[in-house]
Amino acid sequence: MTSASPISCMWEMPVLYHIHSHKNANSFVTAMEFPAWGVLVGCLLLGWIAVQQIKYLLKKQHLRGPFFILPFLGTALSLVWEPTKYWEKQAFFSQKTGISCNYIFGRFTVFIRDSEISQKVFANVRPDAFQLIGHPFGSKLFGDINLIFMYGDEHKDLRRRLAPLFTIKALATYVTIQERTIRSHIERWLMMASNGSPLTLRVLCRDMNLETSQNVFVGPYLTPEMKEQFTKDYNAFNMGVMALPLDFPGCLYNKAKHAVRRLVAVLTECARQSRIRMNQGEEPECLLDFWTKEILREIEEAEDAGLPAPPHTSEKEVGHHVFDFLFAAQDASTSSLVWAVTLLDSHPKVLEKVRKEQSTLSSPLSLEKIRLMEYTQMVVREVLRFRPPATLVPHVARVNFPITETYTIPKGTIVFPSVFDSSFQGFTDPHSFDPDRFSPERQEDQRYKRNWLVFGAGPHQCLGQRYAVNHLTLFTSLFTSMVEFTRVPTPGQDELVYTPTIAPKDHGFFLLSKRK
C-alpha cells in the first residue's frame, strides 16, 4: 500500500483486513481512500477560509463593513449587479467616521466619504503613499504605458510637457471643432425625432462625444473605416470596464483588454501621420498636432545638445497617452451632458435664464464668447457638483498609511475616495440644484473648494478640465438654443445607474423638436 497522509492513516486497519478477506480488495481500497482525501481537502479549504476571514478582520479593525466575507469574491457580485446600492451602503457605513471597508476579488477595500480624508489621499500620490489606478483592475486593462499610473518626477515632467495641449490657442482650435461636431449631431437628432418618437439621450451623447473626441484629439488622421472600427472597439472597452475581471477568451474583460491594444495601435498610426505632417511645417489642426509640434521641438533641441530624445516621445507612447485623454473625456462627459439636459428640464427657471443669456450671443461660437456665458457656466459647474460623473477615484496603498489618528490603511488596500459624497458636504443646502451658489456674490466654489473634487486634487488633478468645462458649456448653449425638449416620465427615472459613470435610470428619455 502506498504511503498515506496523517488524516488517511485511520483507514489502514479496515483496508488491510479487507485485502485478506475479499476478492474485490482493490476496489474497496479505492472506495475507502476517497473519503480520506475529501476530509483533507475539506480541512484545507476550511483553514484557508478561516485565514482569509482573520486577515480581513485584522485589517478591518473598528471600521464599519461586512463582518463575514465570502472567500475571494467578497461582495463582488453585489458590486457588479447593483453598484448603486453597493456604494450607497458604503456611504452609509462611513457616516460616523468618514471611512468604511469591504472586500472584493481578494482585495481589501476602503471607502472614503469625508472630503478632508479624500484630500489627504489625492495629495499623497507618491511611491511611499498612494498610487492612482483609475480602475480597481486597471493595470491589465489599460496597459503599462499610462499617465494614470505615473507619479513623482516622471509624472511632473510629462504634465509640464503636456501643457501646450491646453493653451488658449489650442483650446480655441478645439472650440471650433467641438461646435461643428455638436451642432451636426443635434441637427441629426432633430431629424430622428421628427416622427414624434422619444429618444434616449445617453446613447446619442455617447456617440457624439466619441466623434468629438476623435475630431479634437486626432483630427484628420482617422478615415471613416477607422472611425467605425474605433467606435466598436471603444464600446467593447467600455463594456469591459463594468464587467467581472475574468481574463479568459470570450469574457467582456478580456475583449476590452484586446480592444485597448487595437485602439492604441490606431492612435499610434495617427501619431506617425501627425509627425510627417508637422515636419512639413503645417499648422496644428487637433490636439495630437499640438503635441507633435512640441515633441519635434524637444527632439531637435536634444539632438543639438548631443542628447537622446526625451522620454515619452515615441509614437507608441504618444498613442497610449492619447488613449488616456480619450478615456478621461468620453464617459464622464457623456454623463454630464445627459444630466445637464435632465436638470434643465426639471428647473424651467434656470433654463429660461440660460436661454436669455444665449440669445445675446451669435454664431459661430468662440472661446471669447464662452467667457461671456457667465450664467451658463454657473449652471455647468452646478451640474458637475450635483451629479459628478466619475463618483469614485480608486487608488492603491503602496505602504501602510495612517489616514486618521485611529486607523492605518494596510498596504495593498484599494482606496475609493468618493467625489460624489464630497459634493454634498459644506455647500449651502447641498441637495438643491442651485447654480447661483457659484455667483460672484456667493462664491461657494471658493468657500467650499476643498469639497468640489469633480476634477480631483493634488498632482493628478485633471489636466483637461478647462476643455471639459468648455465642452459642457458649448453643448448647453447649442442644445438649449436649438431644441425644445420634454422628458417622458418613466418609473424611477431619477435613480442613479452606473454606466460606468452615473446617469439617470431612464438614460435621458426625451421628446425633442426644433426650437423656433
CSV table of N, CA and C in Angstrom, one decimal, residues 275-396:
chain,number,residue,atom,x,y,z
A,275,ARG,N,3.3,63.3,-37.2
A,275,ARG,CA,4.7,63.7,-37.2
A,275,ARG,C,5.2,64.0,-38.6
A,276,ILE,N,4.7,63.3,-39.6
A,276,ILE,CA,5.0,63.6,-41.0
A,276,ILE,C,4.5,65.0,-41.4
A,277,ARG,N,3.2,65.2,-41.0
A,277,ARG,CA,2.6,66.5,-41.4
A,277,ARG,C,3.2,67.7,-40.7
A,278,MET,N,3.5,67.6,-39.4
A,278,MET,CA,4.1,68.7,-38.6
A,278,MET,C,5.5,68.9,-39.1
A,279,ASN,N,6.2,67.9,-39.5
A,279,ASN,CA,7.6,68.0,-40.1
A,279,ASN,C,7.6,68.9,-41.3
A,280,GLN,N,6.5,68.9,-42.0
A,280,GLN,CA,6.3,69.7,-43.2
A,280,GLN,C,6.0,71.1,-42.9
A,281,GLY,N,5.8,71.5,-41.6
A,281,GLY,CA,5.6,72.9,-41.2
A,281,GLY,C,4.1,73.3,-41.3
A,282,GLU,N,3.2,72.4,-41.4
A,282,GLU,CA,1.8,72.7,-41.4
A,282,GLU,C,1.3,73.1,-40.1
A,283,GLU,N,0.1,73.8,-40.1
A,283,GLU,CA,-0.5,74.3,-38.8
A,283,GLU,C,-1.2,73.2,-38.1
A,284,PRO,N,-1.2,73.2,-36.7
A,284,PRO,CA,-1.9,72.2,-36.0
A,284,PRO,C,-3.4,72.2,-36.2
A,285,GLU,N,-4.0,71.1,-36.4
A,285,GLU,CA,-5.5,71.0,-36.6
A,285,GLU,C,-6.2,70.2,-35.4
A,286,CYS,N,-5.4,69.6,-34.5
A,286,CYS,CA,-6.0,68.8,-33.5
A,286,CYS,C,-5.0,68.8,-32.3
A,287,LEU,N,-5.5,68.1,-31.2
A,287,LEU,CA,-4.6,68.0,-30.0
A,287,LEU,C,-3.3,67.3,-30.4
A,288,LEU,N,-3.4,66.2,-31.1
A,288,LEU,CA,-2.2,65.4,-31.5
A,288,LEU,C,-1.2,66.3,-32.2
A,289,ASP,N,-1.7,67.2,-33.1
A,289,ASP,CA,-0.8,68.1,-33.8
A,289,ASP,C,0.0,69.0,-32.9
A,290,PHE,N,-0.8,69.6,-31.9
A,290,PHE,CA,-0.1,70.5,-31.0
A,290,PHE,C,1.0,69.8,-30.2
A,291,TRP,N,0.7,68.5,-29.8
A,291,TRP,CA,1.7,67.7,-29.0
A,291,TRP,C,2.8,67.4,-29.9
A,292,THR,N,2.5,66.9,-31.1
A,292,THR,CA,3.6,66.5,-32.0
A,292,THR,C,4.6,67.7,-32.3
A,293,LYS,N,4.0,68.8,-32.5
A,293,LYS,CA,4.8,70.0,-32.8
A,293,LYS,C,5.8,70.3,-31.6
A,294,GLU,N,5.3,70.1,-30.4
A,294,GLU,CA,6.1,70.3,-29.2
A,294,GLU,C,7.2,69.2,-29.1
A,295,ILE,N,6.8,67.9,-29.4
A,295,ILE,CA,7.7,66.8,-29.4
A,295,ILE,C,8.9,67.0,-30.4
A,296,LEU,N,8.5,67.5,-31.6
A,296,LEU,CA,9.6,67.7,-32.6
A,296,LEU,C,10.6,68.8,-32.1
A,297,ARG,N,10.0,69.8,-31.5
A,297,ARG,CA,10.9,70.8,-30.9
A,297,ARG,C,11.8,70.3,-29.9
A,298,GLU,N,11.3,69.4,-29.0
A,298,GLU,CA,12.1,68.8,-27.9
A,298,GLU,C,13.2,67.9,-28.5
A,299,ILE,N,12.8,67.1,-29.5
A,299,ILE,CA,13.8,66.2,-30.1
A,299,ILE,C,14.9,67.0,-30.8
A,300,GLU,N,14.6,68.1,-31.5
A,300,GLU,CA,15.6,68.9,-32.2
A,300,GLU,C,16.5,69.5,-31.2
A,301,GLU,N,16.0,70.0,-30.0
A,301,GLU,CA,16.9,70.6,-29.0
A,301,GLU,C,17.8,69.6,-28.4
A,302,ALA,N,17.3,68.3,-28.2
A,302,ALA,CA,18.1,67.3,-27.7
A,302,ALA,C,19.2,66.9,-28.6
A,303,GLU,N,18.9,66.8,-29.9
A,303,GLU,CA,19.9,66.5,-30.9
A,303,GLU,C,21.0,67.5,-31.0
A,304,ASP,N,20.6,68.8,-30.9
A,304,ASP,CA,21.6,69.9,-31.0
A,304,ASP,C,22.5,69.8,-29.8
A,305,ALA,N,22.0,69.3,-28.6
A,305,ALA,CA,22.8,69.2,-27.4
A,305,ALA,C,23.5,67.9,-27.3
A,306,GLY,N,23.4,67.0,-28.4
A,306,GLY,CA,24.0,65.7,-28.3
A,306,GLY,C,23.4,64.8,-27.4
A,307,LEU,N,22.1,64.9,-27.1
A,307,LEU,CA,21.4,64.1,-26.1
A,307,LEU,C,20.4,63.2,-26.8
A,308,PRO,N,20.0,62.1,-26.1
A,308,PRO,CA,19.0,61.2,-26.7
A,308,PRO,C,17.6,62.0,-26.7
A,309,ALA,N,16.7,61.4,-27.4
A,309,ALA,CA,15.3,62.0,-27.4
A,309,ALA,C,14.7,62.0,-26.0
A,310,PRO,N,14.0,63.0,-25.6
A,310,PRO,CA,13.3,62.9,-24.3
A,310,PRO,C,12.4,61.8,-24.1
A,311,PRO,N,12.1,61.3,-22.9
A,311,PRO,CA,11.1,60.2,-22.7
A,311,PRO,C,9.7,60.6,-23.2
A,312,HIS,N,8.9,59.6,-23.5
A,312,HIS,CA,7.5,59.8,-23.9
A,312,HIS,C,7.4,60.5,-25.2
A,313,THR,N,8.3,60.3,-26.1
A,313,THR,CA,8.2,61.0,-27.4
A,313,THR,C,8.1,60.0,-28.5
A,314,SER,N,8.1,58.7,-28.2
A,314,SER,CA,7.9,57.7,-29.3
A,314,SER,C,6.4,57.7,-29.7
A,315,GLU,N,6.2,57.3,-31.0
A,315,GLU,CA,4.8,57.3,-31.5
A,315,GLU,C,3.9,56.3,-30.7
A,316,LYS,N,4.5,55.2,-30.2
A,316,LYS,CA,3.7,54.3,-29.4
A,316,LYS,C,3.3,54.9,-28.1
A,317,GLU,N,4.2,55.5,-27.4
A,317,GLU,CA,3.9,56.2,-26.1
A,317,GLU,C,2.9,57.3,-26.3
A,318,VAL,N,3.0,58.0,-27.4
A,318,VAL,CA,2.0,59.1,-27.7
A,318,VAL,C,0.7,58.5,-27.9
A,319,GLY,N,0.6,57.4,-28.6
A,319,GLY,CA,-0.7,56.7,-28.8
A,319,GLY,C,-1.3,56.2,-27.5
A,320,HIS,N,-0.5,55.7,-26.6
A,320,HIS,CA,-1.0,55.3,-25.3
A,320,HIS,C,-1.6,56.5,-24.5
A,321,HIS,N,-0.9,57.6,-24.5
A,321,HIS,CA,-1.3,58.8,-23.7
A,321,HIS,C,-2.5,59.4,-24.4
A,322,VAL,N,-2.6,59.4,-25.7
A,322,VAL,CA,-3.8,60.0,-26.3
A,322,VAL,C,-5.1,59.1,-25.9
A,323,PHE,N,-4.8,57.8,-25.8
A,323,PHE,CA,-5.9,57.0,-25.3
A,323,PHE,C,-6.3,57.4,-23.9
A,324,ASP,N,-5.4,57.7,-23.0
A,324,ASP,CA,-5.7,58.2,-21.7
A,324,ASP,C,-6.6,59.4,-21.8
A,325,PHE,N,-6.3,60.4,-22.7
A,325,PHE,CA,-7.2,61.5,-22.8
A,325,PHE,C,-8.6,61.1,-23.3
A,326,LEU,N,-8.6,60.2,-24.2
A,326,LEU,CA,-9.9,59.7,-24.7
A,326,LEU,C,-10.8,59.1,-23.6
A,327,PHE,N,-10.1,58.3,-22.8
A,327,PHE,CA,-10.9,57.7,-21.7
A,327,PHE,C,-11.4,58.7,-20.7
A,328,ALA,N,-10.5,59.7,-20.4
A,328,ALA,CA,-10.9,60.7,-19.4
A,328,ALA,C,-12.0,61.6,-20.0
A,329,ALA,N,-12.0,61.8,-21.3
A,329,ALA,CA,-13.0,62.8,-21.9
A,329,ALA,C,-14.3,62.1,-22.2
A,330,GLN,N,-14.4,60.8,-22.4
A,330,GLN,CA,-15.5,60.2,-23.0
A,330,GLN,C,-16.7,60.0,-22.1
A,331,ASP,N,-16.6,59.0,-21.1
A,331,ASP,CA,-17.8,58.6,-20.4
A,331,ASP,C,-18.2,59.7,-19.4
A,332,ALA,N,-17.3,60.3,-18.7
A,332,ALA,CA,-17.6,61.4,-17.8
A,332,ALA,C,-18.4,62.5,-18.5
A,333,SER,N,-17.9,62.9,-19.6
A,333,SER,CA,-18.6,64.0,-20.4
A,333,SER,C,-20.0,63.5,-20.8
A,334,THR,N,-20.1,62.3,-21.3
A,334,THR,CA,-21.4,61.8,-21.7
A,334,THR,C,-22.4,61.9,-20.6
A,335,SER,N,-22.0,61.5,-19.4
A,335,SER,CA,-22.9,61.5,-18.2
A,335,SER,C,-23.3,63.0,-17.9
A,336,SER,N,-22.3,63.9,-18.0
A,336,SER,CA,-22.6,65.3,-17.6
A,336,SER,C,-23.6,65.9,-18.6
A,337,LEU,N,-23.5,65.6,-19.9
A,337,LEU,CA,-24.4,66.2,-20.9
A,337,LEU,C,-25.8,65.7,-20.6
A,338,VAL,N,-26.0,64.4,-20.3
A,338,VAL,CA,-27.3,63.9,-20.0
A,338,VAL,C,-27.9,64.6,-18.8
A,339,TRP,N,-27.1,64.7,-17.7
A,339,TRP,CA,-27.6,65.3,-16.5
A,339,TRP,C,-27.9,66.8,-16.7
A,340,ALA,N,-27.1,67.5,-17.6
A,340,ALA,CA,-27.4,68.9,-17.9
A,340,ALA,C,-28.8,69.1,-18.5
A,341,VAL,N,-29.2,68.2,-19.4
A,341,VAL,CA,-30.5,68.3,-20.1
A,341,VAL,C,-31.6,67.9,-19.1
A,342,THR,N,-31.3,66.9,-18.3
A,342,THR,CA,-32.3,66.4,-17.3
A,342,THR,C,-32.6,67.5,-16.2
A,343,LEU,N,-31.5,68.1,-15.7
A,343,LEU,CA,-31.7,69.1,-14.7
A,343,LEU,C,-32.3,70.4,-15.2
A,344,LEU,N,-32.0,70.8,-16.4
A,344,LEU,CA,-32.6,72.0,-17.0
A,344,LEU,C,-34.1,71.7,-17.2
A,345,ASP,N,-34.5,70.5,-17.6
A,345,ASP,CA,-35.9,70.2,-17.8
A,345,ASP,C,-36.7,70.3,-16.5
A,346,SER,N,-36.1,69.9,-15.4
A,346,SER,CA,-36.8,69.9,-14.1
A,346,SER,C,-36.6,71.2,-13.4
A,347,HIS,N,-35.9,72.2,-14.0
A,347,HIS,CA,-35.7,73.5,-13.4
A,347,HIS,C,-35.9,74.6,-14.5
A,348,PRO,N,-37.2,74.8,-14.9
A,348,PRO,CA,-37.5,75.7,-16.0
A,348,PRO,C,-37.0,77.1,-15.8
A,349,LYS,N,-37.0,77.6,-14.6
A,349,LYS,CA,-36.5,79.0,-14.4
A,349,LYS,C,-35.0,79.1,-14.8
A,350,VAL,N,-34.3,78.1,-14.4
A,350,VAL,CA,-32.9,78.0,-14.8
A,350,VAL,C,-32.7,78.0,-16.3
A,351,LEU,N,-33.5,77.1,-16.9
A,351,LEU,CA,-33.5,77.0,-18.4
A,351,LEU,C,-33.8,78.4,-19.0
A,352,GLU,N,-34.8,79.1,-18.5
A,352,GLU,CA,-35.2,80.4,-19.1
A,352,GLU,C,-34.0,81.4,-19.0
A,353,LYS,N,-33.3,81.4,-17.9
A,353,LYS,CA,-32.1,82.3,-17.7
A,353,LYS,C,-31.0,81.9,-18.7
A,354,VAL,N,-30.8,80.6,-18.9
A,354,VAL,CA,-29.7,80.2,-19.8
A,354,VAL,C,-30.1,80.7,-21.2
A,355,ARG,N,-31.3,80.4,-21.6
A,355,ARG,CA,-31.8,80.8,-23.0
A,355,ARG,C,-31.7,82.3,-23.2
A,356,LYS,N,-32.0,83.1,-22.1
A,356,LYS,CA,-31.9,84.5,-22.2
A,356,LYS,C,-30.5,85.0,-22.5
A,357,GLU,N,-29.6,84.4,-21.8
A,357,GLU,CA,-28.1,84.7,-22.0
A,357,GLU,C,-27.7,84.3,-23.4
A,358,GLN,N,-28.1,83.1,-23.8
A,358,GLN,CA,-27.7,82.7,-25.1
A,358,GLN,C,-28.2,83.5,-26.3
A,359,SER,N,-29.4,84.1,-26.1
A,359,SER,CA,-30.0,85.0,-27.1
A,359,SER,C,-29.1,86.2,-27.4
A,360,THR,N,-28.2,86.6,-26.5
A,360,THR,CA,-27.4,87.7,-26.8
A,360,THR,C,-26.1,87.4,-27.5
A,361,LEU,N,-25.9,86.1,-27.8
A,361,LEU,CA,-24.7,85.7,-28.5
A,361,LEU,C,-25.0,85.2,-29.9
A,362,SER,N,-24.1,85.4,-30.8
A,362,SER,CA,-24.3,85.0,-32.2
A,362,SER,C,-23.4,83.9,-32.6
A,363,SER,N,-23.7,83.1,-33.6
A,363,SER,CA,-22.8,82.1,-34.1
A,363,SER,C,-21.8,82.7,-35.1
A,364,PRO,N,-20.7,82.1,-35.3
A,364,PRO,CA,-20.2,80.9,-34.6
A,364,PRO,C,-19.7,81.2,-33.2
A,365,LEU,N,-19.7,80.2,-32.4
A,365,LEU,CA,-19.2,80.4,-31.0
A,365,LEU,C,-17.7,80.4,-31.0
A,366,SER,N,-17.1,80.9,-29.9
A,366,SER,CA,-15.6,81.0,-29.8
A,366,SER,C,-15.3,81.0,-28.3
A,367,LEU,N,-14.0,80.9,-28.1
A,367,LEU,CA,-13.5,80.9,-26.7
A,367,LEU,C,-13.9,82.2,-26.0
A,368,GLU,N,-13.8,83.3,-26.7
A,368,GLU,CA,-14.2,84.6,-26.1
A,368,GLU,C,-15.7,84.6,-25.8
A,369,LYS,N,-16.5,84.0,-26.6
A,369,LYS,CA,-18.0,84.0,-26.4
A,369,LYS,C,-18.3,83.1,-25.2
A,370,ILE,N,-17.6,82.0,-25.1
A,370,ILE,CA,-17.8,81.1,-23.9
A,370,ILE,C,-17.5,81.9,-22.6
A,371,ARG,N,-16.5,82.7,-22.6
A,371,ARG,CA,-16.2,83.5,-21.4
A,371,ARG,C,-17.4,84.5,-21.0
A,372,LEU,N,-18.1,84.9,-22.0
A,372,LEU,CA,-19.3,85.8,-21.8
A,372,LEU,C,-20.5,85.0,-21.2
A,373,MET,N,-20.5,83.7,-21.3
A,373,MET,CA,-21.6,82.9,-20.8
A,373,MET,C,-21.5,82.7,-19.3
A,374,GLU,N,-21.6,83.7,-18.5
A,374,GLU,CA,-21.4,83.7,-17.1
A,374,GLU,C,-22.4,82.8,-16.4
A,375,TYR,N,-23.7,83.0,-16.7
A,375,TYR,CA,-24.7,82.2,-16.0
A,375,TYR,C,-24.6,80.7,-16.5
A,376,THR,N,-24.5,80.5,-17.8
A,376,THR,CA,-24.4,79.2,-18.3
A,376,THR,C,-23.3,78.4,-17.7
A,377,GLN,N,-22.1,79.0,-17.5
A,377,GLN,CA,-21.0,78.4,-16.8
A,377,GLN,C,-21.3,78.1,-15.4
A,378,MET,N,-22.1,78.9,-14.7
A,378,MET,CA,-22.5,78.6,-13.3
A,378,MET,C,-23.4,77.4,-13.3
A,379,VAL,N,-24.3,77.2,-14.3
A,379,VAL,CA,-25.1,76.1,-14.4
A,379,VAL,C,-24.3,74.8,-14.7
A,380,VAL,N,-23.3,74.9,-15.5
A,380,VAL,CA,-22.4,73.8,-15.8
A,380,VAL,C,-21.7,73.3,-14.5
A,381,ARG,N,-21.2,74.3,-13.8
A,381,ARG,CA,-20.5,73.9,-12.5
A,381,ARG,C,-21.4,73.3,-11.5
A,382,GLU,N,-22.6,73.7,-11.5
A,382,GLU,CA,-23.6,73.1,-10.6
A,382,GLU,C,-24.0,71.7,-11.0
A,383,VAL,N,-24.1,71.5,-12.3
A,383,VAL,CA,-24.4,70.2,-12.9
A,383,VAL,C,-23.2,69.2,-12.4
A,384,LEU,N,-22.0,69.7,-12.5
A,384,LEU,CA,-20.9,68.8,-12.2
A,384,LEU,C,-20.8,68.6,-10.7
A,385,ARG,N,-21.2,69.6,-9.9
A,385,ARG,CA,-21.3,69.4,-8.4
A,385,ARG,C,-22.4,68.4,-8.0
A,386,PHE,N,-23.6,68.7,-8.6
A,386,PHE,CA,-24.8,68.0,-8.1
A,386,PHE,C,-24.8,66.5,-8.6
A,387,ARG,N,-24.2,66.3,-9.8
A,387,ARG,CA,-24.1,64.9,-10.3
A,387,ARG,C,-22.7,64.7,-10.9
A,388,PRO,N,-21.7,64.6,-10.0
A,388,PRO,CA,-20.3,64.4,-10.5
A,388,PRO,C,-20.2,63.1,-11.2
A,389,PRO,N,-19.8,63.1,-12.5
A,389,PRO,CA,-19.9,61.9,-13.3
A,389,PRO,C,-19.1,60.7,-12.8
A,390,ALA,N,-17.8,61.0,-12.5
A,390,ALA,CA,-16.9,59.9,-12.0
A,390,ALA,C,-17.0,60.0,-10.5
A,391,THR,N,-17.8,59.2,-9.9
A,391,THR,CA,-18.1,59.3,-8.5
A,391,THR,C,-17.0,58.9,-7.6
A,392,LEU,N,-16.1,58.0,-8.1
A,392,LEU,CA,-15.0,57.4,-7.3
A,392,LEU,C,-13.7,57.5,-8.0
A,393,VAL,N,-12.6,57.7,-7.3
A,393,VAL,CA,-11.3,57.8,-7.9
A,393,VAL,C,-10.4,56.7,-7.2
A,394,PRO,N,-10.4,55.5,-7.7
A,394,PRO,CA,-9.6,54.5,-7.0
A,394,PRO,C,-8.1,54.7,-6.9
A,395,HIS,N,-7.5,54.4,-5.8
A,395,HIS,CA,-6.1,54.4,-5.6
A,395,HIS,C,-5.7,53.1,-4.9
A,396,VAL,N,-4.4,52.8,-4.9
A,396,VAL,CA,-4.0,51.6,-4.1
A,396,VAL,C,-2.9,52.1,-3.1
